[in-house]
């Protein structure tokens, strides 16, 4: 029984059409909004400050480097998403090219990425939400405002706002993908308006002398910041998790992936340029609201209030899209027999993986309420970079093994583009701390125990070979 047994593309598509299926509701606009909803959030409203302290004004280059890594990988994603319009993202694509064992590894990796992202972002959402309530004189009991041990000098037991927002997101997702995307689209438009408001107001207060020196810590600082702010781009890959619910995946998926990444890259670079032009980079140290700080420096406190609202909406859409992606990964792995059947049961009315959505939501909400995960961006990054590396390898393998396959969208410049994606991603991984690598390897080791103890025997491919 081979560890590298594969499912053909025809098998994957046939599986998605057999039995309980998800409802096809989404178009290119919805996918672009999903991508922007997932990308613009904690990265732009929080990590830009940390990145500025690490790289100075050279943070602009850090965002460009991270964008290149994502852009090259996005083209690889687009080829597979159009070719295999099935839930599961890179997990599914790996199953078709590198076999079940590698697919399991990457699926397990994606579970880590999505789970930590939703939990970490919910903690950031809670902070902004409590700040907004405080502006109206409303204060929650201190014990319910943060995870245990998070607030120095205060006793806290549970982050209630983080728990509640994830449950509300789960309720929305369980009711239907169209309803979820409608809410997401509205929030994305509002937060884009807030970002544009910052740009239009802040550009007049830029002092070019604040950009000197441009790279105060040399290119080592730029590279380290690139590995950190890579977190800001996480989410466009979640668009591919929606493949099975797209009306015209061959055209709409590539458009949604590339458009969302392009829009967010331009906005990140402009916002970073203005921020570091208004505020000397050293002043961002320890600041968790850098965009608001820049406007306070400019004396535009009234706009800073709108920025806080934009941050709350921005993080809400990240929670929505990442929770959505996580439930679809579970759905795909369960349908292949690698996880229990309950994760792939589809609700007869809502046409969503109802049980899976709620179980994932409750676990993420509990973790977000109890564990201070807001400092785990690097662990999330290494998992995502690993996924991006594998999708690029998968394109090279499939082009070699099935060169005549009809592809609705072709990644340009093969093998150069996939090789560049691999090089950029691996390089950024080397910039991460040793403890991050150790934690990641421990998570993968746990995944190996689950695979050999449960999933390998229950795999649908294994069951088919035994029955055959």
Short mmCIF file of C-alpha atoms in Angstrom, two decimals:
data_model
loop_
_atom_site.label_atom_id
_atom_site.label_comp_id
_atom_site.label_asym_id
_atom_site.label_seq_id
_atom_site.Cartn_x
_atom_site.Cartn_y
_atom_site.Cartn_z
CA UNK A 1 0.00 0.00 0.00
CA UNK A 2 1.90 3.04 -1.26
CA UNK A 3 2.21 6.21 0.80
CA UNK A 4 2.21 8.15 -2.45
CA UNK A 5 -0.94 6.76 -4.04
CA UNK A 6 -2.69 9.51 -5.97
CA UNK A 7 -6.20 10.42 -7.03
CA UNK A 8 -6.48 11.41 -10.66
CA UNK A 9 -8.00 14.76 -11.54
CA UNK A 10 -11.00 12.92 -12.99
CA UNK A 11 -11.43 11.05 -9.71
CA UNK A 12 -11.29 14.26 -7.69
CA UNK A 13 -13.90 15.96 -9.85
CA UNK A 14 -16.11 12.87 -9.86
CA UNK A 15 -15.92 12.69 -6.05
CA UNK A 16 -17.04 16.33 -5.77
CA UNK A 17 -20.11 15.56 -7.90
CA UNK A 18 -21.04 12.35 -6.12
CA UNK A 19 -23.19 12.24 -3.00
CA UNK A 20 -23.74 15.35 -0.92
CA UNK A 21 -22.60 18.45 -2.79
CA UNK A 22 -22.09 22.10 -1.98
CA UNK A 23 -24.19 24.80 -3.65
CA UNK A 24 -22.60 26.78 -6.51
CA UNK A 25 -23.23 30.44 -5.69
CA UNK A 26 -20.03 32.43 -6.23
CA UNK A 27 -18.65 34.55 -9.07
CA UNK A 28 -15.41 36.47 -9.72
CA UNK A 29 -16.60 39.50 -7.73
CA UNK A 30 -17.43 37.36 -4.68
CA UNK A 31 -14.04 35.61 -4.89
CA UNK A 32 -12.15 38.90 -5.16
CA UNK A 33 -14.02 40.23 -2.14
CA UNK A 34 -13.28 37.00 -0.24
CA UNK A 35 -9.59 37.42 -1.02
CA UNK A 36 -9.49 41.07 0.03
CA UNK A 37 -11.58 40.21 3.07
CA UNK A 38 -9.01 37.64 4.16
CA UNK A 39 -5.91 39.69 3.36
CA UNK A 40 -6.63 43.20 4.66
CA UNK A 41 -6.92 42.92 8.42
CA UNK A 42 -4.36 42.38 11.16
CA UNK A 43 -1.50 42.79 8.69
CA UNK A 44 -2.26 46.36 7.71
CA UNK A 45 -3.75 47.55 11.02
CA UNK A 46 -1.24 45.95 13.43
CA UNK A 47 1.84 44.35 11.85
CA UNK A 48 2.84 47.43 9.86
CA UNK A 49 4.03 48.99 13.12
CA UNK A 50 6.11 45.96 14.11
CA UNK A 51 7.53 45.75 10.60
CA UNK A 52 8.50 49.43 10.62
CA UNK A 53 10.50 48.95 13.83
CA UNK A 54 12.29 45.98 12.23
CA UNK A 55 13.04 47.47 8.79
CA UNK A 56 12.44 51.22 9.08
CA UNK A 57 10.99 52.87 5.96
CA UNK A 58 12.52 49.92 4.07
CA UNK A 59 9.37 48.06 5.16
CA UNK A 60 8.07 49.05 1.74
CA UNK A 61 10.65 46.68 0.22
CA UNK A 62 9.62 44.00 2.73
CA UNK A 63 6.06 44.15 1.46
CA UNK A 64 7.29 43.96 -2.13
CA UNK A 65 9.39 40.85 -1.37
CA UNK A 66 6.50 39.15 0.44
CA UNK A 67 4.17 40.11 -2.43
CA UNK A 68 6.52 38.57 -4.99
CA UNK A 69 6.57 35.29 -3.06
CA UNK A 70 2.77 35.34 -2.91
CA UNK A 71 2.39 36.47 -6.52
CA UNK A 72 4.48 33.67 -7.97
CA UNK A 73 2.64 31.13 -5.81
CA UNK A 74 -0.72 32.71 -6.75
CA UNK A 75 -0.14 31.90 -10.42
CA UNK A 76 0.48 28.28 -9.47
CA UNK A 77 -2.68 28.29 -7.34
CA UNK A 78 -4.67 29.76 -10.22
CA UNK A 79 -3.63 26.96 -12.59
CA UNK A 80 -4.73 24.24 -10.19
CA UNK A 81 -7.88 26.01 -9.03
CA UNK A 82 -9.14 26.30 -12.62
CA UNK A 83 -8.07 22.74 -13.45
CA UNK A 84 -9.43 21.05 -10.31
CA UNK A 85 -12.44 23.05 -9.06
CA UNK A 86 -12.76 20.99 -5.89
CA UNK A 87 -12.77 22.00 -2.21
CA UNK A 88 -9.52 21.56 -0.33
CA UNK A 89 -7.09 24.03 -1.89
CA UNK A 90 -3.46 22.84 -2.02
CA UNK A 91 -4.38 19.68 -0.08
CA UNK A 92 -6.48 18.50 -3.02
CA UNK A 93 -3.88 19.52 -5.60
CA UNK A 94 -1.15 17.64 -3.72
CA UNK A 95 -3.34 14.53 -3.66
CA UNK A 96 -3.43 14.58 -7.47
CA UNK A 97 0.29 15.13 -7.99
CA UNK A 98 2.40 14.01 -5.01
CA UNK A 99 0.19 11.43 -3.38
CA UNK A 100 -1.82 10.86 -0.24
CA UNK A 101 0.98 11.15 2.31
CA UNK A 102 2.12 14.58 1.08
CA UNK A 103 -1.54 15.63 0.78
CA UNK A 104 -2.08 14.67 4.41
CA UNK A 105 0.99 16.62 5.52
CA UNK A 106 -0.14 19.75 3.72
CA UNK A 107 -3.75 19.34 4.90
CA UNK A 108 -2.51 19.03 8.47
CA UNK A 109 -0.36 22.11 7.87
CA UNK A 110 -3.36 24.09 6.57
CA UNK A 111 -5.35 23.16 9.67
CA UNK A 112 -2.59 24.77 11.74
CA UNK A 113 -2.51 27.87 9.52
CA UNK A 114 -6.24 28.52 9.57
CA UNK A 115 -6.80 27.60 13.23
CA UNK A 116 -4.03 29.83 14.56
CA UNK A 117 -5.00 32.68 12.23
CA UNK A 118 -8.62 32.77 13.37
CA UNK A 119 -7.66 32.49 17.03
CA UNK A 120 -4.92 35.12 16.79
CA UNK A 121 -7.05 37.58 14.81
CA UNK A 122 -9.97 37.16 17.22
CA UNK A 123 -7.69 38.38 20.02
CA UNK A 124 -6.80 41.47 17.99
CA UNK A 125 -10.48 42.02 17.14
CA UNK A 126 -11.31 41.88 20.85
CA UNK A 127 -8.81 44.64 21.65
CA UNK A 128 -10.19 47.03 19.03
CA UNK A 129 -13.79 46.20 19.99
CA UNK A 130 -13.15 46.91 23.66
CA UNK A 131 -11.48 50.18 22.69
CA UNK A 132 -14.58 51.12 20.67
CA UNK A 133 -16.86 50.27 23.62
CA UNK A 134 -14.64 52.31 25.91
CA UNK A 135 -15.29 55.35 23.74
CA UNK A 136 -18.95 55.04 24.74
CA UNK A 137 -18.12 54.50 28.43
CA UNK A 138 -18.81 50.75 28.30
CA UNK A 139 -16.32 48.43 29.99
CA UNK A 140 -16.46 44.65 30.31
CA UNK A 141 -15.43 42.86 33.54
CA UNK A 142 -11.61 42.74 33.50
CA UNK A 143 -11.55 38.98 34.03
CA UNK A 144 -13.38 38.44 30.73
CA UNK A 145 -11.33 40.79 28.54
CA UNK A 146 -8.28 38.64 27.74
CA UNK A 147 -6.75 35.17 27.89
CA UNK A 148 -5.11 34.10 31.17
CA UNK A 149 -1.76 35.80 31.82
CA UNK A 150 -2.10 38.20 28.90
CA UNK A 151 -2.52 41.51 30.76
CA UNK A 152 0.36 42.45 33.03
CA UNK A 153 -0.75 43.36 36.54
CA UNK A 154 -4.33 42.13 36.03
CA UNK A 155 -6.14 38.83 36.56
CA UNK A 156 -7.86 37.61 33.42
CA UNK A 157 -9.54 34.24 32.78
CA UNK A 158 -11.19 34.35 29.37
CA UNK A 159 -11.38 36.58 26.28
CA UNK A 160 -15.16 36.77 25.96
CA UNK A 161 -15.34 39.12 22.92
CA UNK A 162 -12.96 36.85 20.96
CA UNK A 163 -15.11 33.84 21.82
CA UNK A 164 -18.38 35.55 20.89
CA UNK A 165 -17.22 36.97 17.53
CA UNK A 166 -16.03 33.55 16.36
CA UNK A 167 -19.35 31.98 17.34
CA UNK A 168 -21.24 34.68 15.40
CA UNK A 169 -19.02 34.12 12.36
CA UNK A 170 -19.66 30.37 12.65
CA UNK A 171 -23.42 30.95 12.81
CA UNK A 172 -23.27 33.01 9.62
CA UNK A 173 -21.11 30.48 7.77
CA UNK A 174 -23.34 27.57 8.75
CA UNK A 175 -26.39 29.28 7.24
CA UNK A 176 -25.03 29.42 3.68
CA UNK A 177 -22.12 30.60 1.56
CA UNK A 178 -24.13 33.22 -0.35
CA UNK A 179 -25.35 34.86 2.84
CA UNK A 180 -21.80 34.86 4.18
CA UNK A 181 -20.34 36.44 1.06
CA UNK A 182 -22.99 39.16 1.00
CA UNK A 183 -22.05 40.21 4.53
CA UNK A 184 -18.37 39.91 3.66
CA UNK A 185 -18.75 42.07 0.54
CA UNK A 186 -20.41 44.89 2.49
CA UNK A 187 -17.72 44.87 5.20
CA UNK A 188 -14.91 44.73 2.62
CA UNK A 189 -16.27 47.77 0.78
CA UNK A 190 -16.48 49.71 4.07
CA UNK A 191 -12.96 48.81 5.18
CA UNK A 192 -11.54 49.65 1.73
CA UNK A 193 -13.24 53.05 2.06
CA UNK A 194 -11.55 53.49 5.46
CA UNK A 195 -8.13 52.60 4.04
CA UNK A 196 -8.64 55.03 1.16
CA UNK A 197 -9.71 57.70 3.66
CA UNK A 198 -6.40 57.21 5.50
CA UNK A 199 -4.49 57.54 2.22
CA UNK A 200 -6.26 60.73 1.13
CA UNK A 201 -5.99 62.39 4.55
CA UNK A 202 -2.51 61.16 5.47
CA UNK A 203 -0.67 61.92 2.22
CA UNK A 204 -0.71 65.64 2.97
CA UNK A 205 1.21 65.16 6.23
CA UNK A 206 4.10 63.12 4.86
CA UNK A 207 7.57 64.45 5.68
CA UNK A 208 10.13 62.93 3.26
CA UNK A 209 12.93 63.37 5.82
CA UNK A 210 11.28 60.60 7.87
CA UNK A 211 12.27 58.17 5.10
CA UNK A 212 15.97 58.75 5.82
CA UNK A 213 17.76 56.50 6.41
CA UNK A 214 15.60 54.25 4.26
CA UNK A 215 17.12 50.96 5.49
CA UNK A 216 18.54 51.78 8.95
CA UNK A 217 19.15 48.10 9.75
CA UNK A 218 20.39 47.13 6.32
CA UNK A 219 18.80 44.49 4.13
CA UNK A 220 18.87 41.95 6.97
CA UNK A 221 16.16 44.06 8.64
CA UNK A 222 14.22 44.22 5.38
CA UNK A 223 14.36 40.43 4.98
CA UNK A 224 13.37 39.77 8.60
CA UNK A 225 10.44 42.16 8.26
CA UNK A 226 9.42 40.45 5.00
CA UNK A 227 9.21 37.11 6.84
CA UNK A 228 7.07 38.79 9.50
CA UNK A 229 4.71 40.86 7.33
CA UNK A 230 4.17 37.87 5.07
CA UNK A 231 1.35 37.25 7.56
CA UNK A 232 -0.35 40.29 6.02
CA UNK A 233 -0.89 38.39 2.75
CA UNK A 234 -2.20 35.18 4.24
CA UNK A 235 -5.72 34.54 3.04
CA UNK A 236 -5.75 34.75 -0.76
CA UNK A 237 -5.18 30.99 -0.81
CA UNK A 238 -8.47 30.59 1.07
CA UNK A 239 -10.18 31.68 -2.16
CA UNK A 240 -9.26 28.32 -3.69
CA UNK A 241 -11.11 26.56 -0.87
CA UNK A 242 -14.29 27.92 -2.43
CA UNK A 243 -13.64 26.19 -5.78
CA UNK A 244 -16.52 23.75 -5.44
CA UNK A 245 -19.01 26.57 -4.84
CA UNK A 246 -18.01 28.72 -7.84
CA UNK A 247 -20.32 29.01 -10.87
CA UNK A 248 -17.54 29.27 -13.47
CA UNK A 249 -14.31 28.14 -11.75
CA UNK A 250 -12.17 28.00 -14.91
CA UNK A 251 -12.40 31.78 -15.35
CA UNK A 252 -13.51 33.16 -12.00
CA UNK A 253 -10.97 31.47 -9.68
CA UNK A 254 -7.82 32.84 -11.41
CA UNK A 255 -9.44 36.27 -11.61
CA UNK A 256 -10.40 36.26 -7.93
CA UNK A 257 -6.97 35.07 -6.74
CA UNK A 258 -4.88 37.47 -8.81
CA UNK A 259 -7.18 40.50 -8.45
CA UNK A 260 -7.42 40.29 -4.66
CA UNK A 261 -3.66 39.92 -4.27
CA UNK A 262 -2.92 42.81 -6.66
CA UNK A 263 -5.35 45.22 -4.94
CA UNK A 264 -4.01 44.43 -1.48
CA UNK A 265 -0.35 44.70 -2.51
CA UNK A 266 -0.86 48.20 -3.92
CA UNK A 267 -2.74 49.32 -0.80
CA UNK A 268 -0.11 47.87 1.57
CA UNK A 269 2.73 49.68 -0.19
CA UNK A 270 0.90 53.03 -0.27
CA UNK A 271 -0.22 52.81 3.37
CA UNK A 272 3.29 51.84 4.54
CA UNK A 273 4.82 54.69 2.56
CA UNK A 274 2.45 57.23 4.14
CA UNK A 275 2.75 55.81 7.68
CA UNK A 276 6.53 55.93 7.75
CA UNK A 277 6.44 59.35 6.11
CA UNK A 278 4.27 60.78 8.89
CA UNK A 279 5.79 59.04 11.93
CA UNK A 280 9.53 58.40 12.54
CA UNK A 281 9.79 54.59 12.40
CA UNK A 282 11.25 54.20 15.91
CA UNK A 283 8.05 55.66 17.39
CA UNK A 284 6.06 52.60 16.30
CA UNK A 285 7.76 50.43 18.93
CA UNK A 286 5.18 48.71 21.14
CA UNK A 287 2.27 50.26 19.22
CA UNK A 288 -0.59 47.94 18.24
CA UNK A 289 -2.54 50.59 16.30
CA UNK A 290 0.09 52.09 13.93
CA UNK A 291 -2.36 53.45 11.35
CA UNK A 292 -4.33 55.32 14.02
CA UNK A 293 -1.07 56.59 15.52
CA UNK A 294 -0.04 58.12 12.19
CA UNK A 295 -3.29 60.08 12.03
CA UNK A 296 -2.91 61.21 15.65
CA UNK A 297 0.54 62.52 14.73
CA UNK A 298 -1.11 64.41 11.88
CA UNK A 299 -3.68 65.86 14.29
CA UNK A 300 -6.53 64.08 12.57
CA UNK A 301 -8.06 62.28 15.56
CA UNK A 302 -11.48 62.20 13.97
CA UNK A 303 -10.16 60.02 11.16
CA UNK A 304 -8.37 57.79 13.69
CA UNK A 305 -11.80 56.81 15.04
CA UNK A 306 -12.86 55.66 11.58
CA UNK A 307 -9.63 53.68 11.32
CA UNK A 308 -10.53 51.79 14.49
CA UNK A 309 -13.90 50.92 12.96
CA UNK A 310 -12.16 49.81 9.77
CA UNK A 311 -9.84 47.61 11.82
CA UNK A 312 -12.78 45.88 13.49
CA UNK A 313 -14.48 45.25 10.14
CA UNK A 314 -11.17 44.23 8.59
CA UNK A 315 -10.52 41.60 11.22
CA UNK A 316 -14.12 40.39 11.05
CA UNK A 317 -13.78 39.59 7.35
CA UNK A 318 -10.47 37.80 8.02
CA UNK A 319 -12.22 35.65 10.62
CA UNK A 320 -15.08 34.98 8.19
CA UNK A 321 -12.91 33.89 5.27
CA UNK A 322 -10.34 31.91 7.26
CA UNK A 323 -13.06 30.06 9.20
CA UNK A 324 -14.72 29.33 5.87
CA UNK A 325 -11.46 27.99 4.42
CA UNK A 326 -10.76 25.85 7.45
CA UNK A 327 -14.17 24.16 7.33
CA UNK A 328 -13.67 23.36 3.61
CA UNK A 329 -10.26 21.79 4.28
CA UNK A 330 -11.89 19.55 6.89
CA UNK A 331 -14.69 18.82 4.41
CA UNK A 332 -12.28 17.69 1.67
CA UNK A 333 -10.10 15.58 3.97
CA UNK A 334 -13.14 13.94 5.50
CA UNK A 335 -14.61 13.11 2.08
CA UNK A 336 -11.34 11.34 1.27
CA UNK A 337 -11.65 9.28 4.45
CA UNK A 338 -8.68 10.91 6.20
CA UNK A 339 -10.89 12.52 8.85
CA UNK A 340 -14.17 11.29 10.41
CA UNK A 341 -17.26 11.30 8.20
CA UNK A 342 -19.06 13.98 10.22
CA UNK A 343 -16.79 16.66 8.74
CA UNK A 344 -18.18 16.08 5.23
CA UNK A 345 -21.89 15.84 6.05
CA UNK A 346 -23.81 18.56 4.16
CA UNK A 347 -26.88 20.21 5.68
CA UNK A 348 -29.95 19.38 3.53
CA UNK A 349 -31.29 22.96 3.65
CA UNK A 350 -28.24 25.24 3.86
CA UNK A 351 -25.97 23.06 1.67
CA UNK A 352 -23.01 23.72 3.97
CA UNK A 353 -20.81 21.29 5.96
CA UNK A 354 -22.90 22.22 9.00
CA UNK A 355 -21.43 19.96 11.68
CA UNK A 356 -17.87 20.61 10.52
CA UNK A 357 -18.42 24.37 10.50
CA UNK A 358 -19.76 24.39 14.05
CA UNK A 359 -17.14 22.04 15.49
CA UNK A 360 -14.30 24.04 13.93
CA UNK A 361 -15.91 27.29 15.08
CA UNK A 362 -16.38 26.17 18.68
CA UNK A 363 -12.80 24.88 18.93
CA UNK A 364 -11.35 28.08 17.41
CA UNK A 365 -13.55 30.26 19.63
CA UNK A 366 -12.46 28.39 22.77
CA UNK A 367 -8.79 28.60 21.82
CA UNK A 368 -9.18 32.30 21.01
CA UNK A 369 -10.75 32.87 24.42
CA UNK A 370 -8.21 30.91 26.46
CA UNK A 371 -4.84 31.10 24.66
CA UNK A 372 -2.87 34.31 23.92
CA UNK A 373 -2.02 33.53 20.30
CA UNK A 374 -1.56 37.06 19.02
CA UNK A 375 2.24 36.62 18.98
CA UNK A 376 2.22 33.48 16.83
CA UNK A 377 2.39 35.19 13.42
CA UNK A 378 5.69 33.47 12.63
CA UNK A 379 4.26 29.99 13.22
CA UNK A 380 1.35 30.81 10.93
CA UNK A 381 3.79 32.14 8.34
CA UNK A 382 5.97 29.04 8.22
CA UNK A 383 2.94 26.86 7.60
CA UNK A 384 1.73 29.07 4.78
CA UNK A 385 5.17 29.33 3.17
CA UNK A 386 5.39 25.55 3.26
CA UNK A 387 2.01 25.30 1.51
CA UNK A 388 3.06 27.83 -1.15
CA UNK A 389 6.25 25.86 -1.78
CA UNK A 390 4.35 22.63 -2.29
CA UNK A 391 1.80 24.12 -4.70
CA UNK A 392 4.68 25.39 -6.84
CA UNK A 393 6.34 21.96 -6.79
CA UNK A 394 2.99 20.41 -7.74
CA UNK A 395 2.76 22.57 -10.88
CA UNK A 396 6.21 21.41 -11.99
CA UNK A 397 5.31 17.76 -11.39
CA UNK A 398 1.98 17.95 -13.23
CA UNK A 399 3.53 19.75 -16.21
CA UNK A 400 6.12 16.96 -16.39
CA UNK A 401 3.77 14.00 -15.92
CA UNK A 402 0.77 15.32 -17.91
CA UNK A 403 2.10 17.88 -20.42
CA UNK A 404 -0.84 17.48 -22.81
CA UNK A 405 -3.53 18.08 -20.17
CA UNK A 406 -6.04 20.76 -21.18
CA UNK A 407 -5.62 23.59 -18.67
CA UNK A 408 -8.26 26.38 -18.49
CA UNK A 409 -5.57 28.65 -17.01
CA UNK A 410 -1.83 28.14 -17.43
CA UNK A 411 0.73 29.47 -14.99
CA UNK A 412 3.01 31.58 -17.25
CA UNK A 413 6.75 31.14 -17.46
CA UNK A 414 6.96 27.52 -16.29
CA UNK A 415 9.38 26.38 -14.92
CA UNK A 416 10.78 29.83 -14.05
CA UNK A 417 7.75 31.20 -12.12
CA UNK A 418 7.24 28.11 -9.90
CA UNK A 419 10.98 27.91 -9.22
CA UNK A 420 11.01 31.59 -8.22
CA UNK A 421 8.03 30.95 -5.93
CA UNK A 422 9.90 28.07 -4.26
CA UNK A 423 13.08 30.16 -3.91
CA UNK A 424 11.29 33.16 -2.38
CA UNK A 425 9.24 31.02 0.03
CA UNK A 426 12.18 28.92 1.21
CA UNK A 427 14.28 32.06 1.67
CA UNK A 428 11.59 33.68 3.83
CA UNK A 429 11.32 30.47 5.87
CA UNK A 430 15.05 30.70 6.65
CA UNK A 431 14.45 34.15 8.15
CA UNK A 432 12.14 32.73 10.83
CA UNK A 433 13.31 31.92 14.36
CA UNK A 434 14.52 28.47 15.41
CA UNK A 435 11.70 28.08 17.93
CA UNK A 436 9.23 28.59 15.07
CA UNK A 437 10.82 25.73 13.15
CA UNK A 438 10.76 23.50 16.24
CA UNK A 439 7.07 24.21 16.91
CA UNK A 440 6.22 23.52 13.28
CA UNK A 441 8.08 20.19 13.29
CA UNK A 442 6.28 19.15 16.50
CA UNK A 443 2.93 19.87 14.86
CA UNK A 444 3.91 17.80 11.82
CA UNK A 445 5.03 14.95 14.12
CA UNK A 446 1.59 14.93 15.74
CA UNK A 447 0.09 14.78 12.25
CA UNK A 448 2.17 11.71 11.43
CA UNK A 449 0.80 9.92 14.50
CA UNK A 450 -2.77 10.72 13.43
CA UNK A 451 -2.14 9.63 9.83
CA UNK A 452 -0.53 6.27 10.62
CA UNK A 453 -2.83 5.62 13.58
CA UNK A 454 -6.13 6.52 11.92
CA UNK A 455 -6.22 8.11 8.47
CA UNK A 456 -4.11 5.74 6.37
CA UNK A 457 -6.33 2.72 7.01
CA UNK A 458 -9.59 4.65 6.58
CA UNK A 459 -8.60 6.44 3.38
CA UNK A 460 -11.12 5.96 0.57
CA UNK A 461 -8.26 4.95 -1.71
CA UNK A 462 -7.25 2.25 0.76
CA UNK A 463 -10.83 1.06 1.14
CA UNK A 464 -11.19 0.89 -2.65
CA UNK A 465 -8.00 -1.17 -3.03
CA UNK A 466 -9.11 -3.58 -0.29
CA UNK A 467 -12.58 -3.99 -1.81
CA UNK A 468 -11.06 -4.37 -5.28
#
